mmCIF file of C-alpha atoms and ligand atoms in Angstrom:
data_model
loop_
_atom_site.group_PDB
_atom_site.id
_atom_site.type_symbol
_atom_site.label_atom_id
_atom_site.label_comp_id
_atom_site.label_asym_id
_atom_site.label_seq_id
_atom_site.Cartn_x
_atom_site.Cartn_y
_atom_site.Cartn_z
ATOM 1 C CA UNK I 30 6.619 -46.776 -15.299
ATOM 2 C CA UNK I 31 5.100 -43.255 -15.153
ATOM 3 C CA UNK I 32 1.399 -43.147 -14.329
ATOM 4 C CA UNK I 33 -1.230 -40.610 -15.323
ATOM 5 C CA UNK I 34 -1.456 -38.505 -12.192
ATOM 6 C CA UNK I 35 -4.748 -36.669 -11.651
ATOM 7 C CA UNK I 36 -3.768 -35.306 -8.240
ATOM 8 C CA UNK I 37 -5.105 -31.884 -7.245
ATOM 9 C CA UNK I 38 -1.742 -30.917 -5.764
ATOM 10 C CA UNK I 39 1.102 -31.437 -5.433
ATOM 11 C CA UNK I 40 0.434 -32.505 -8.971
ATOM 12 C CA UNK I 41 1.887 -33.830 -12.201
ATOM 13 C CA UNK I 42 4.910 -32.077 -13.670
ATOM 14 C CA UNK I 43 5.990 -32.208 -17.321
ATOM 15 C CA UNK I 44 8.222 -35.228 -17.850
ATOM 16 C CA UNK I 45 10.667 -33.076 -19.827
ATOM 17 C CA UNK I 46 11.089 -30.791 -16.826
ATOM 18 C CA UNK I 47 11.735 -33.705 -14.477
ATOM 19 C CA UNK I 48 14.309 -35.159 -16.867
ATOM 20 C CA UNK I 49 16.137 -31.885 -17.180
ATOM 21 C CA UNK I 50 16.146 -31.438 -13.395
ATOM 22 C CA UNK I 51 17.506 -34.986 -13.056
ATOM 23 C CA UNK I 52 20.254 -34.284 -15.601
ATOM 24 C CA UNK I 53 21.248 -31.118 -13.797
ATOM 25 C CA UNK I 54 20.859 -32.489 -10.273
ATOM 26 C CA UNK I 55 24.519 -33.005 -9.375
ATOM 27 C CA UNK I 56 26.136 -30.366 -11.550
ATOM 28 C CA UNK I 57 24.100 -27.422 -12.720
ATOM 29 C CA UNK I 58 25.636 -26.312 -16.009
ATOM 30 C CA UNK I 59 29.271 -26.714 -15.053
ATOM 31 C CA UNK I 60 28.927 -25.079 -11.644
ATOM 32 C CA UNK I 61 29.896 -28.352 -9.936
ATOM 33 C CA UNK I 62 26.886 -27.923 -7.641
ATOM 34 C CA UNK I 63 23.249 -28.790 -7.394
ATOM 35 C CA UNK I 64 20.890 -25.794 -7.495
ATOM 36 C CA UNK I 65 19.906 -26.853 -3.960
ATOM 37 C CA UNK I 66 23.445 -26.200 -2.762
ATOM 38 C CA UNK I 67 23.881 -22.731 -4.220
ATOM 39 C CA UNK I 68 23.924 -19.468 -2.354
ATOM 40 C CA UNK I 69 20.835 -17.513 -3.255
ATOM 41 C CA UNK I 70 23.111 -14.492 -3.607
ATOM 42 C CA UNK I 71 25.585 -16.127 -5.986
ATOM 43 C CA UNK I 72 25.594 -15.277 -9.677
ATOM 44 C CA UNK I 73 24.358 -18.733 -10.708
ATOM 45 C CA UNK I 74 21.190 -18.634 -8.636
ATOM 46 C CA UNK I 75 20.605 -14.942 -9.381
ATOM 47 C CA UNK I 76 20.563 -15.846 -13.080
ATOM 48 C CA UNK I 77 18.026 -18.645 -12.448
ATOM 49 C CA UNK I 78 15.865 -16.269 -10.422
ATOM 50 C CA UNK I 79 16.000 -13.400 -12.930
ATOM 51 C CA UNK I 80 15.214 -15.697 -15.830
ATOM 52 C CA UNK I 81 12.230 -17.192 -14.007
ATOM 53 C CA UNK I 82 10.892 -13.693 -13.271
ATOM 54 C CA UNK I 83 11.390 -12.550 -16.859
ATOM 55 C CA UNK I 84 9.811 -15.694 -18.346
ATOM 56 C CA UNK I 85 6.781 -15.467 -16.052
ATOM 57 C CA UNK I 86 6.332 -11.783 -16.916
ATOM 58 C CA UNK I 87 6.545 -12.645 -20.572
ATOM 59 C CA UNK I 88 4.179 -15.649 -20.405
ATOM 60 C CA UNK I 89 1.450 -13.900 -18.408
ATOM 61 C CA UNK I 90 2.082 -10.559 -20.095
ATOM 62 C CA UNK I 91 2.394 -8.900 -16.675
ATOM 63 C CA UNK I 92 2.176 -5.119 -17.113
ATOM 64 C CA UNK I 93 4.989 -2.830 -15.906
ATOM 65 C CA UNK I 94 2.631 -1.552 -13.174
ATOM 66 C CA UNK I 95 2.821 -4.918 -11.370
ATOM 67 C CA UNK I 96 5.624 -6.588 -9.404
ATOM 68 C CA UNK I 97 6.209 -10.339 -9.325
ATOM 69 C CA UNK I 98 7.232 -11.707 -5.912
ATOM 70 C CA UNK I 99 8.325 -15.195 -4.929
ATOM 71 C CA UNK I 100 7.254 -15.902 -1.365
ATOM 72 C CA UNK I 101 6.548 -18.856 0.898
ATOM 73 C CA UNK I 102 3.462 -19.758 2.892
ATOM 74 C CA UNK I 103 1.234 -21.114 0.100
ATOM 75 C CA UNK I 104 -2.292 -20.100 -0.767
ATOM 76 C CA UNK I 105 -3.441 -20.413 2.835
ATOM 77 C CA UNK I 106 -0.567 -18.280 4.066
ATOM 78 C CA UNK I 107 -1.766 -15.569 1.698
ATOM 79 C CA UNK I 108 -5.160 -15.614 3.423
ATOM 80 C CA UNK I 109 -3.412 -13.796 6.259
ATOM 81 C CA UNK I 110 -0.703 -12.096 4.216
ATOM 82 C CA UNK I 111 -3.174 -10.383 1.848
ATOM 83 C CA UNK I 112 -5.215 -8.601 4.542
ATOM 84 C CA UNK I 113 -2.064 -7.667 6.441
ATOM 85 C CA UNK I 114 -0.715 -6.062 3.266
ATOM 86 C CA UNK I 115 -3.801 -4.463 1.807
ATOM 87 C CA UNK I 116 -6.135 -3.326 4.581
ATOM 88 C CA UNK I 117 -4.303 -0.078 5.222
ATOM 89 C CA UNK I 118 -6.663 2.162 7.194
ATOM 90 C CA UNK I 119 -9.851 0.423 5.997
ATOM 91 C CA UNK I 120 -12.009 -1.710 8.208
ATOM 92 C CA UNK I 121 -13.406 -4.115 5.704
ATOM 93 C CA UNK I 122 -12.718 -6.142 2.615
ATOM 94 C CA UNK I 123 -15.317 -7.877 0.428
ATOM 95 C CA UNK I 124 -15.454 -11.551 -0.433
ATOM 96 C CA UNK I 125 -17.084 -13.495 -3.232
ATOM 97 C CA UNK I 126 -17.455 -17.155 -2.263
ATOM 98 C CA UNK I 127 -17.293 -19.826 -4.941
ATOM 99 C CA UNK I 128 -16.097 -22.848 -2.950
ATOM 100 C CA UNK I 129 -14.095 -24.116 0.015
ATOM 101 C CA UNK I 130 -10.954 -22.141 -0.674
ATOM 102 C CA UNK I 131 -12.669 -18.756 -0.808
ATOM 103 C CA UNK I 132 -14.652 -19.782 2.283
ATOM 104 C CA UNK I 133 -11.362 -20.347 4.107
ATOM 105 C CA UNK I 134 -10.063 -17.008 2.869
ATOM 106 C CA UNK I 135 -13.182 -15.258 4.184
ATOM 107 C CA UNK I 136 -12.905 -16.988 7.555
ATOM 108 C CA UNK I 137 -9.250 -16.093 8.027
ATOM 109 C CA UNK I 138 -9.927 -12.435 7.168
ATOM 110 C CA UNK I 139 -11.991 -12.137 10.386
ATOM 111 C CA UNK I 140 -8.709 -12.049 12.303
ATOM 112 C CA UNK I 141 -7.740 -8.792 10.606
ATOM 113 C CA UNK I 142 -10.934 -6.912 9.758
ATOM 114 C CA UNK I 143 -14.722 -7.085 9.628
ATOM 115 C CA UNK I 144 -15.061 -8.841 6.272
ATOM 116 C CA UNK I 145 -18.168 -8.450 4.141
ATOM 117 C CA UNK I 146 -19.766 -11.273 2.176
ATOM 118 C CA UNK I 147 -20.468 -9.791 -1.277
ATOM 119 C CA UNK I 148 -21.829 -12.862 -3.073
ATOM 120 C CA UNK I 149 -21.918 -16.634 -2.849
ATOM 121 C CA UNK I 150 -22.205 -19.357 -5.455
ATOM 122 C CA UNK I 151 -23.569 -21.871 -2.967
ATOM 123 C CA UNK I 152 -26.761 -23.658 -4.072
ATOM 124 C CA UNK I 153 -28.682 -26.699 -2.819
ATOM 125 C CA UNK I 154 -26.081 -28.786 -4.687
ATOM 126 C CA UNK I 155 -23.166 -27.093 -2.963
ATOM 127 C CA UNK I 156 -20.896 -24.629 -4.738
ATOM 128 C CA UNK I 157 -21.885 -24.912 -8.373
ATOM 129 C CA UNK I 158 -21.459 -21.460 -9.881
ATOM 130 C CA UNK I 159 -19.484 -18.256 -9.953
ATOM 131 C CA UNK I 160 -21.843 -15.325 -9.301
ATOM 132 C CA UNK I 161 -21.647 -12.624 -11.986
ATOM 133 C CA UNK I 162 -20.536 -9.092 -11.128
ATOM 134 C CA UNK I 163 -24.184 -7.898 -11.247
ATOM 135 C CA UNK I 164 -24.900 -10.157 -8.249
ATOM 136 C CA UNK I 165 -22.026 -8.857 -6.107
ATOM 137 C CA UNK I 166 -23.176 -6.544 -3.333
ATOM 138 C CA UNK I 167 -20.117 -4.593 -2.389
ATOM 139 C CA UNK I 168 -19.765 -2.701 0.880
ATOM 140 C CA UNK I 169 -19.287 1.066 0.927
ATOM 141 C CA UNK I 170 -15.545 1.275 1.235
ATOM 142 C CA UNK I 171 -13.750 -2.082 0.963
ATOM 143 C CA UNK I 172 -9.958 -2.226 0.970
ATOM 144 C CA UNK I 173 -10.254 -4.843 -1.783
ATOM 145 C CA UNK I 174 -12.560 -7.497 -3.189
ATOM 146 C CA UNK I 175 -11.391 -11.094 -3.016
ATOM 147 C CA UNK I 176 -12.253 -13.878 -5.413
ATOM 148 C CA UNK I 177 -10.917 -17.386 -5.971
ATOM 149 C CA UNK I 178 -10.909 -17.695 -9.749
ATOM 150 C CA UNK I 179 -10.604 -21.480 -9.713
ATOM 151 C CA UNK I 180 -12.041 -23.527 -6.874
ATOM 152 C CA UNK I 181 -9.956 -26.677 -6.856
ATOM 153 C CA UNK I 182 -12.328 -28.782 -4.750
ATOM 154 C CA UNK I 183 -15.677 -27.797 -6.273
ATOM 155 C CA UNK I 184 -14.431 -27.384 -9.837
ATOM 156 C CA UNK I 185 -15.824 -23.861 -10.244
ATOM 157 C CA UNK I 186 -13.890 -21.460 -12.465
ATOM 158 C CA UNK I 187 -14.535 -17.769 -13.077
ATOM 159 C CA UNK I 188 -14.035 -16.753 -16.695
ATOM 160 C CA UNK I 189 -15.551 -13.291 -16.651
ATOM 161 C CA UNK I 190 -13.259 -11.008 -14.666
ATOM 162 C CA UNK I 191 -14.934 -7.675 -13.903
ATOM 163 C CA UNK I 192 -13.248 -4.319 -13.874
ATOM 164 C CA UNK I 193 -13.755 -2.801 -10.418
ATOM 165 C CA UNK I 194 -12.284 0.601 -11.159
ATOM 166 C CA UNK I 195 -10.618 2.013 -8.050
ATOM 167 C CA UNK I 196 -11.265 -1.001 -5.843
ATOM 168 C CA UNK I 197 -8.430 -3.529 -6.040
ATOM 169 C CA UNK I 198 -9.563 -6.982 -7.102
ATOM 170 C CA UNK I 199 -7.517 -9.731 -5.459
ATOM 171 C CA UNK I 200 -7.619 -13.318 -6.657
ATOM 172 C CA UNK I 201 -6.430 -16.703 -5.497
ATOM 173 C CA UNK I 202 -5.309 -18.227 -8.791
ATOM 174 C CA UNK I 203 -3.467 -21.193 -7.218
ATOM 175 C CA UNK I 204 -5.021 -23.920 -9.324
ATOM 176 C CA UNK I 205 -5.339 -22.349 -12.761
ATOM 177 C CA UNK I 206 -2.585 -19.773 -13.132
ATOM 178 C CA UNK I 207 -0.862 -20.303 -16.517
ATOM 179 C CA UNK I 208 -3.711 -22.492 -17.816
ATOM 180 C CA UNK I 209 -4.844 -19.631 -20.078
ATOM 181 C CA UNK I 210 -4.126 -15.941 -20.647
ATOM 182 C CA UNK I 211 -5.244 -13.688 -17.790
ATOM 183 C CA UNK I 212 -5.612 -9.913 -17.913
ATOM 184 C CA UNK I 213 -3.380 -9.141 -14.938
ATOM 185 C CA UNK I 214 -4.043 -5.393 -15.298
ATOM 186 C CA UNK I 215 -7.571 -5.958 -13.948
ATOM 187 C CA UNK I 216 -6.204 -7.133 -10.603
ATOM 188 C CA UNK I 217 -4.683 -5.361 -7.653
ATOM 189 C CA UNK I 218 -3.033 -8.651 -6.748
ATOM 190 C CA UNK I 219 -3.114 -12.327 -7.663
ATOM 191 C CA UNK I 220 -1.452 -15.152 -5.784
ATOM 192 C CA UNK I 221 -1.013 -18.885 -5.885
ATOM 193 C CA UNK I 222 1.002 -21.785 -4.534
ATOM 194 C CA UNK I 223 3.163 -23.400 -7.202
ATOM 195 C CA UNK I 224 2.284 -27.032 -6.548
ATOM 196 C CA UNK I 225 -0.828 -27.137 -8.732
ATOM 197 C CA UNK I 226 0.011 -25.685 -12.100
ATOM 198 C CA UNK I 227 3.427 -24.054 -11.815
ATOM 199 C CA UNK I 228 5.877 -26.472 -10.296
ATOM 200 C CA UNK I 229 6.644 -27.965 -6.923
ATOM 201 C CA UNK I 230 5.462 -27.018 -3.445
ATOM 202 C CA UNK I 231 7.470 -24.345 -1.641
ATOM 203 C CA UNK I 232 7.138 -21.183 -3.677
ATOM 204 C CA UNK I 233 4.114 -18.895 -3.712
ATOM 205 C CA UNK I 234 3.799 -16.467 -6.577
ATOM 206 C CA UNK I 235 2.350 -13.038 -5.804
ATOM 207 C CA UNK I 236 1.803 -10.453 -8.514
ATOM 208 C CA UNK I 237 0.844 -7.086 -7.059
ATOM 209 C CA UNK I 238 0.260 -3.611 -8.406
ATOM 210 C CA UNK I 239 3.119 -1.436 -7.282
ATOM 211 C CA UNK I 240 0.973 1.429 -5.941
ATOM 212 C CA UNK I 241 -0.628 -0.963 -3.410
ATOM 213 C CA UNK I 242 2.666 -1.667 -1.671
ATOM 214 C CA UNK I 243 2.233 1.037 0.972
ATOM 215 C CA UNK I 244 -0.821 -0.364 2.774
ATOM 216 C CA UNK I 245 0.621 -2.987 5.099
ATOM 217 C CA UNK I 246 -0.520 -3.174 8.710
ATOM 218 C CA UNK I 247 2.245 -2.627 11.303
ATOM 219 C CA UNK I 248 1.767 -6.212 12.573
ATOM 220 C CA UNK I 249 2.669 -7.716 9.190
ATOM 221 C CA UNK I 250 5.834 -9.836 9.524
ATOM 222 C CA UNK I 251 8.645 -8.238 7.502
ATOM 223 C CA UNK I 252 9.297 -11.440 5.569
ATOM 224 C CA UNK I 253 5.688 -11.303 4.340
ATOM 225 C CA UNK I 254 5.463 -7.576 3.802
ATOM 226 C CA UNK I 255 5.173 -7.261 0.048
ATOM 227 C CA UNK I 256 6.932 -3.874 -0.007
ATOM 228 C CA UNK I 257 9.958 -5.267 1.850
ATOM 229 C CA UNK I 258 9.967 -8.373 -0.337
ATOM 230 C CA UNK I 259 9.691 -6.239 -3.498
ATOM 231 C CA UNK I 260 12.460 -3.867 -2.407
ATOM 232 C CA UNK I 261 14.702 -6.864 -1.892
ATOM 233 C CA UNK I 262 13.703 -8.553 -5.163
ATOM 234 C CA UNK I 263 12.230 -11.531 -3.232
ATOM 235 C CA UNK I 264 15.516 -12.019 -1.364
ATOM 236 C CA UNK I 265 14.712 -10.367 1.947
ATOM 237 C CA UNK I 266 15.051 -13.823 3.398
ATOM 238 C CA UNK I 267 16.249 -16.998 1.667
ATOM 239 C CA UNK I 268 13.838 -17.782 -1.136
ATOM 240 C CA UNK I 269 12.744 -21.373 -1.897
ATOM 241 C CA UNK I 270 15.543 -21.726 -4.416
ATOM 242 C CA UNK I 271 14.901 -25.190 -5.822
ATOM 243 C CA UNK I 272 11.168 -24.546 -6.202
ATOM 244 C CA UNK I 273 11.975 -21.345 -8.123
ATOM 245 C CA UNK I 274 14.357 -23.301 -10.356
ATOM 246 C CA UNK I 275 11.672 -25.921 -11.142
ATOM 247 C CA UNK I 276 9.092 -23.196 -11.805
ATOM 248 C CA UNK I 277 11.620 -21.619 -14.180
ATOM 249 C CA UNK I 278 11.938 -24.892 -16.107
ATOM 250 C CA UNK I 279 8.132 -25.102 -16.359
ATOM 251 C CA UNK I 280 7.989 -21.513 -17.686
ATOM 252 C CA UNK I 281 10.508 -22.494 -20.414
ATOM 253 C CA UNK I 282 8.447 -25.599 -21.212
ATOM 254 C CA UNK I 283 5.315 -23.463 -21.615
ATOM 255 C CA UNK I 284 7.109 -20.960 -23.830
ATOM 256 C CA UNK I 285 8.379 -23.774 -26.028
ATOM 257 C CA UNK I 286 4.821 -25.082 -26.403
ATOM 258 C CA UNK I 287 3.727 -21.687 -27.682
ATOM 259 C CA UNK I 288 2.728 -19.843 -24.510
ATOM 260 C CA UNK I 289 -0.613 -19.494 -22.766
ATOM 261 C CA UNK I 290 -2.831 -19.359 -25.871
ATOM 262 C CA UNK I 291 -1.395 -22.683 -26.988
ATOM 263 C CA UNK I 292 -1.758 -24.332 -23.585
ATOM 264 C CA UNK I 293 -5.284 -22.936 -23.326
ATOM 265 C CA UNK I 294 -6.230 -24.651 -26.584
ATOM 266 C CA UNK I 295 -4.902 -27.943 -25.180
ATOM 267 C CA UNK I 296 -6.752 -27.391 -21.913
ATOM 268 C CA UNK I 297 -10.011 -26.689 -23.757
ATOM 269 C CA UNK I 298 -9.608 -29.889 -25.747
ATOM 270 C CA UNK I 299 -8.831 -31.968 -22.642
ATOM 271 C CA UNK I 300 -11.657 -30.559 -20.533
ATOM 272 C CA UNK I 301 -14.215 -30.808 -23.353
ATOM 273 C CA UNK I 302 -13.354 -34.449 -23.828
ATOM 274 C CA UNK I 303 -13.878 -35.212 -20.152
ATOM 275 C CA UNK I 304 -17.034 -33.127 -19.637
ATOM 276 C CA UNK I 305 -18.647 -34.542 -22.756
ATOM 277 C CA UNK I 306 -17.936 -38.070 -21.518
ATOM 278 C CA UNK I 307 -19.637 -37.147 -18.235
ATOM 279 C CA UNK I 308 -22.586 -35.356 -19.865
ATOM 280 C CA UNK I 309 -23.259 -38.044 -22.446
ATOM 281 C CA UNK I 310 -23.699 -40.677 -19.747
ATOM 282 C CA UNK I 311 -26.381 -41.131 -17.137
ATOM 283 C CA UNK I 312 -23.833 -42.975 -14.991
ATOM 284 C CA UNK I 313 -21.591 -39.936 -14.328
ATOM 285 C CA UNK I 314 -22.692 -36.510 -13.050
ATOM 286 C CA UNK I 315 -21.048 -33.103 -12.699
ATOM 287 C CA UNK I 316 -23.281 -30.540 -10.999
ATOM 288 C CA UNK I 317 -21.434 -27.342 -11.854
ATOM 289 C CA UNK I 318 -23.199 -24.814 -14.077
ATOM 290 C CA UNK I 319 -21.721 -25.108 -17.565
ATOM 291 C CA UNK I 320 -20.417 -21.547 -17.747
ATOM 292 C CA UNK I 321 -18.499 -22.024 -14.477
ATOM 293 C CA UNK I 322 -16.995 -25.444 -15.115
ATOM 294 C CA UNK I 323 -13.301 -25.586 -14.339
ATOM 295 C CA UNK I 324 -10.920 -26.658 -17.076
ATOM 296 C CA UNK I 325 -8.431 -27.763 -14.447
ATOM 297 C CA UNK I 326 -10.396 -29.641 -11.771
ATOM 298 C CA UNK I 327 -13.269 -31.847 -12.845
ATOM 299 C CA UNK I 328 -15.289 -33.336 -9.980
ATOM 300 C CA UNK I 329 -17.840 -36.000 -10.855
ATOM 301 C CA UNK I 330 -20.027 -38.569 -9.143
ATOM 302 C CA UNK I 331 -21.014 -42.104 -10.100
ATOM 303 C CA UNK I 332 -24.788 -42.588 -10.198
ATOM 304 C CA UNK I 333 -24.206 -45.663 -8.034
ATOM 305 C CA UNK I 334 -21.902 -44.487 -5.262
ATOM 306 C CA UNK I 335 -21.529 -47.995 -3.897
ATOM 307 C CA UNK I 336 -19.230 -48.562 -6.929
ATOM 308 C CA UNK I 337 -16.757 -45.838 -5.922
ATOM 309 C CA UNK I 338 -14.117 -48.158 -4.495
ATOM 310 C CA UNK I 339 -14.352 -50.461 -7.536
ATOM 311 C CA UNK I 340 -13.984 -47.516 -9.845
ATOM 312 C CA UNK I 341 -10.852 -46.312 -8.091
ATOM 313 C CA UNK I 342 -9.298 -49.775 -7.908
ATOM 314 C CA UNK I 343 -9.878 -50.386 -11.633
ATOM 315 C CA UNK I 344 -8.441 -46.971 -12.471
ATOM 316 C CA UNK I 345 -5.355 -47.620 -10.377
ATOM 317 C CA UNK I 346 -4.774 -50.948 -12.122
ATOM 318 C CA UNK I 347 -4.514 -48.960 -15.379
ATOM 319 C CA UNK I 348 -2.134 -46.371 -14.038
ATOM 320 C CA UNK I 349 -4.831 -43.700 -13.578
ATOM 321 C CA UNK I 350 -4.090 -42.335 -10.124
ATOM 322 C CA UNK I 351 -5.429 -39.875 -7.545
ATOM 323 C CA UNK I 352 -9.013 -39.752 -8.800
ATOM 324 C CA UNK I 353 -10.711 -39.813 -5.430
ATOM 325 C CA UNK I 354 -12.724 -36.643 -4.779
ATOM 326 C CA UNK I 355 -11.912 -34.344 -1.891
ATOM 327 C CA UNK I 356 -13.263 -35.748 1.364
ATOM 328 C CA UNK I 357 -15.545 -32.746 1.856
ATOM 329 C CA UNK I 358 -17.498 -33.436 -1.359
ATOM 330 C CA UNK I 359 -16.897 -37.139 -2.033
ATOM 331 C CA UNK I 360 -17.166 -38.757 -5.456
ATOM 332 C CA UNK I 361 -14.318 -38.386 -7.938
ATOM 333 C CA UNK I 362 -12.143 -35.565 -9.140
ATOM 334 C CA UNK I 363 -9.780 -35.489 -12.089
ATOM 335 C CA UNK I 364 -7.323 -32.622 -11.968
ATOM 336 C CA UNK I 365 -6.110 -32.093 -15.501
ATOM 337 C CA UNK I 366 -3.502 -29.391 -15.115
ATOM 338 C CA UNK I 367 -1.165 -28.234 -17.879
ATOM 339 C CA UNK I 368 1.207 -31.145 -17.319
ATOM 340 C CA UNK I 369 -1.470 -33.853 -17.682
ATOM 341 C CA UNK I 370 -1.289 -34.871 -21.354
ATOM 342 C CA UNK I 371 -4.288 -35.373 -23.651
ATOM 343 C CA UNK I 372 -3.415 -39.087 -23.700
ATOM 344 C CA UNK I 373 -4.075 -39.189 -19.957
ATOM 345 C CA UNK I 374 -7.551 -37.729 -20.388
ATOM 346 C CA UNK I 375 -8.231 -40.102 -23.292
ATOM 347 C CA UNK I 376 -7.203 -43.069 -21.154
ATOM 348 C CA UNK I 377 -9.480 -41.874 -18.340
ATOM 349 C CA UNK I 378 -12.484 -41.386 -20.647
ATOM 350 C CA UNK I 379 -11.959 -44.811 -22.186
ATOM 351 C CA UNK I 380 -11.817 -46.369 -18.746
ATOM 352 C CA UNK I 381 -14.974 -44.519 -17.641
ATOM 353 C CA UNK I 382 -16.893 -45.878 -20.646
ATOM 354 C CA UNK I 383 -15.726 -49.411 -20.025
ATOM 355 C CA UNK I 384 -16.535 -49.221 -16.335
ATOM 356 C CA UNK I 385 -20.040 -48.000 -17.107
ATOM 357 C CA UNK I 386 -20.624 -50.815 -19.612
ATOM 358 C CA UNK I 387 -19.494 -53.362 -17.074
ATOM 359 C CA UNK I 388 -22.289 -52.198 -14.717
ATOM 360 C CA UNK I 389 -25.022 -52.658 -17.351
HETATM 361 C C1 PLP V 7 -4.369 -25.761 -2.888
HETATM 362 C C2 PLP V 7 -5.048 -24.450 -2.790
HETATM 363 C C3 PLP V 7 -4.840 -23.599 -1.703
HETATM 364 C C4 PLP V 7 -3.975 -23.973 -0.520
HETATM 365 O O1 PLP V 7 -2.653 -23.916 -0.879
HETATM 366 P P1 PLP V 7 -1.506 -24.241 0.183
HETATM 367 O O2 PLP V 7 -0.290 -24.061 -0.664
HETATM 368 O O3 PLP V 7 -1.723 -25.626 0.665
HETATM 369 O O4 PLP V 7 -1.612 -23.241 1.267
HETATM 370 C C5 PLP V 7 -5.488 -22.385 -1.673
HETATM 371 N N1 PLP V 7 -6.288 -22.015 -2.683
HETATM 372 C C6 PLP V 7 -6.514 -22.803 -3.755
HETATM 373 C C7 PLP V 7 -7.427 -22.339 -4.836
HETATM 374 C C8 PLP V 7 -5.897 -24.046 -3.842
HETATM 375 O O5 PLP V 7 -6.107 -24.834 -4.894
#
């Protein structure tokens, strides 16, 4: 039996994708081999790789000015890889903090430069908002400005993406890439691990404006130097082949559903259903400012926290899994990525109502 999986990552994948991968596991389309067993330089894998790149470009409407790279190292790896690639001769980069992930990014940057804190969404209730552009206090000459457009732990999403003119805007989009259209042209670079909303762990997607490829620091490892990776079409070293194949199947699944506008409509419906269940009850609370509420990660608290274990046990008995909040914030969190169906959110909301009634 398949459960409804609300994990923050690695996370649910579309059942159709898993079935297709299972069907093709031993013999990929007459090749007599599993994708895992193929040379990354053979024509079969090259075709998988090229199709994944083309489908992602098409889905996200990536402009010709930007390159798509498939790397390894995850979102946290990029916290070092980004400064090593973009600092050039500059001494600082600016950071907007909206939650734990951007905090980590800011901290790691200290190894490579003197980073500047431009704005923070931290309030007495923790990270509950994404500061607007008017609140950002940029330094005089930053190499780039970094933002995490969806904070997976705090459930804070940034919807209003500013245009910074000549200053490259860099975003960690790990947990909401492909959940809605994104104007990639506004960014110098975006990056994200695949295991939230793209596919399986192992591949990190980086989309970078081509004219920024000449700014790497000499210490940057060649395998993580975007220019080297781009010149070798993400095959400077062996790419995470199976993870790229799975991502490619997810891209096809999204295209079949109607692309990012269509998945956005589904994500709006799912998140509205869950937030309205939380807001219409005094028993459940979400503290994030409405305009910054994430459509992908929905943290919430029970008014009576002594019921947390009961809540989780009852949910598990119904096949609603991985609802425990991140240990740093406690409470609950439902991650409702693209692959979590509306039925899953409906089942969760129904359970939440019943659980609340039981307490009365
Ligand atoms: C999960 C996550 C990360 C960390 O990704 P890893 O692949 O584990 O390095 C970084 N940023 C965000 C926003 C995330 O959701």
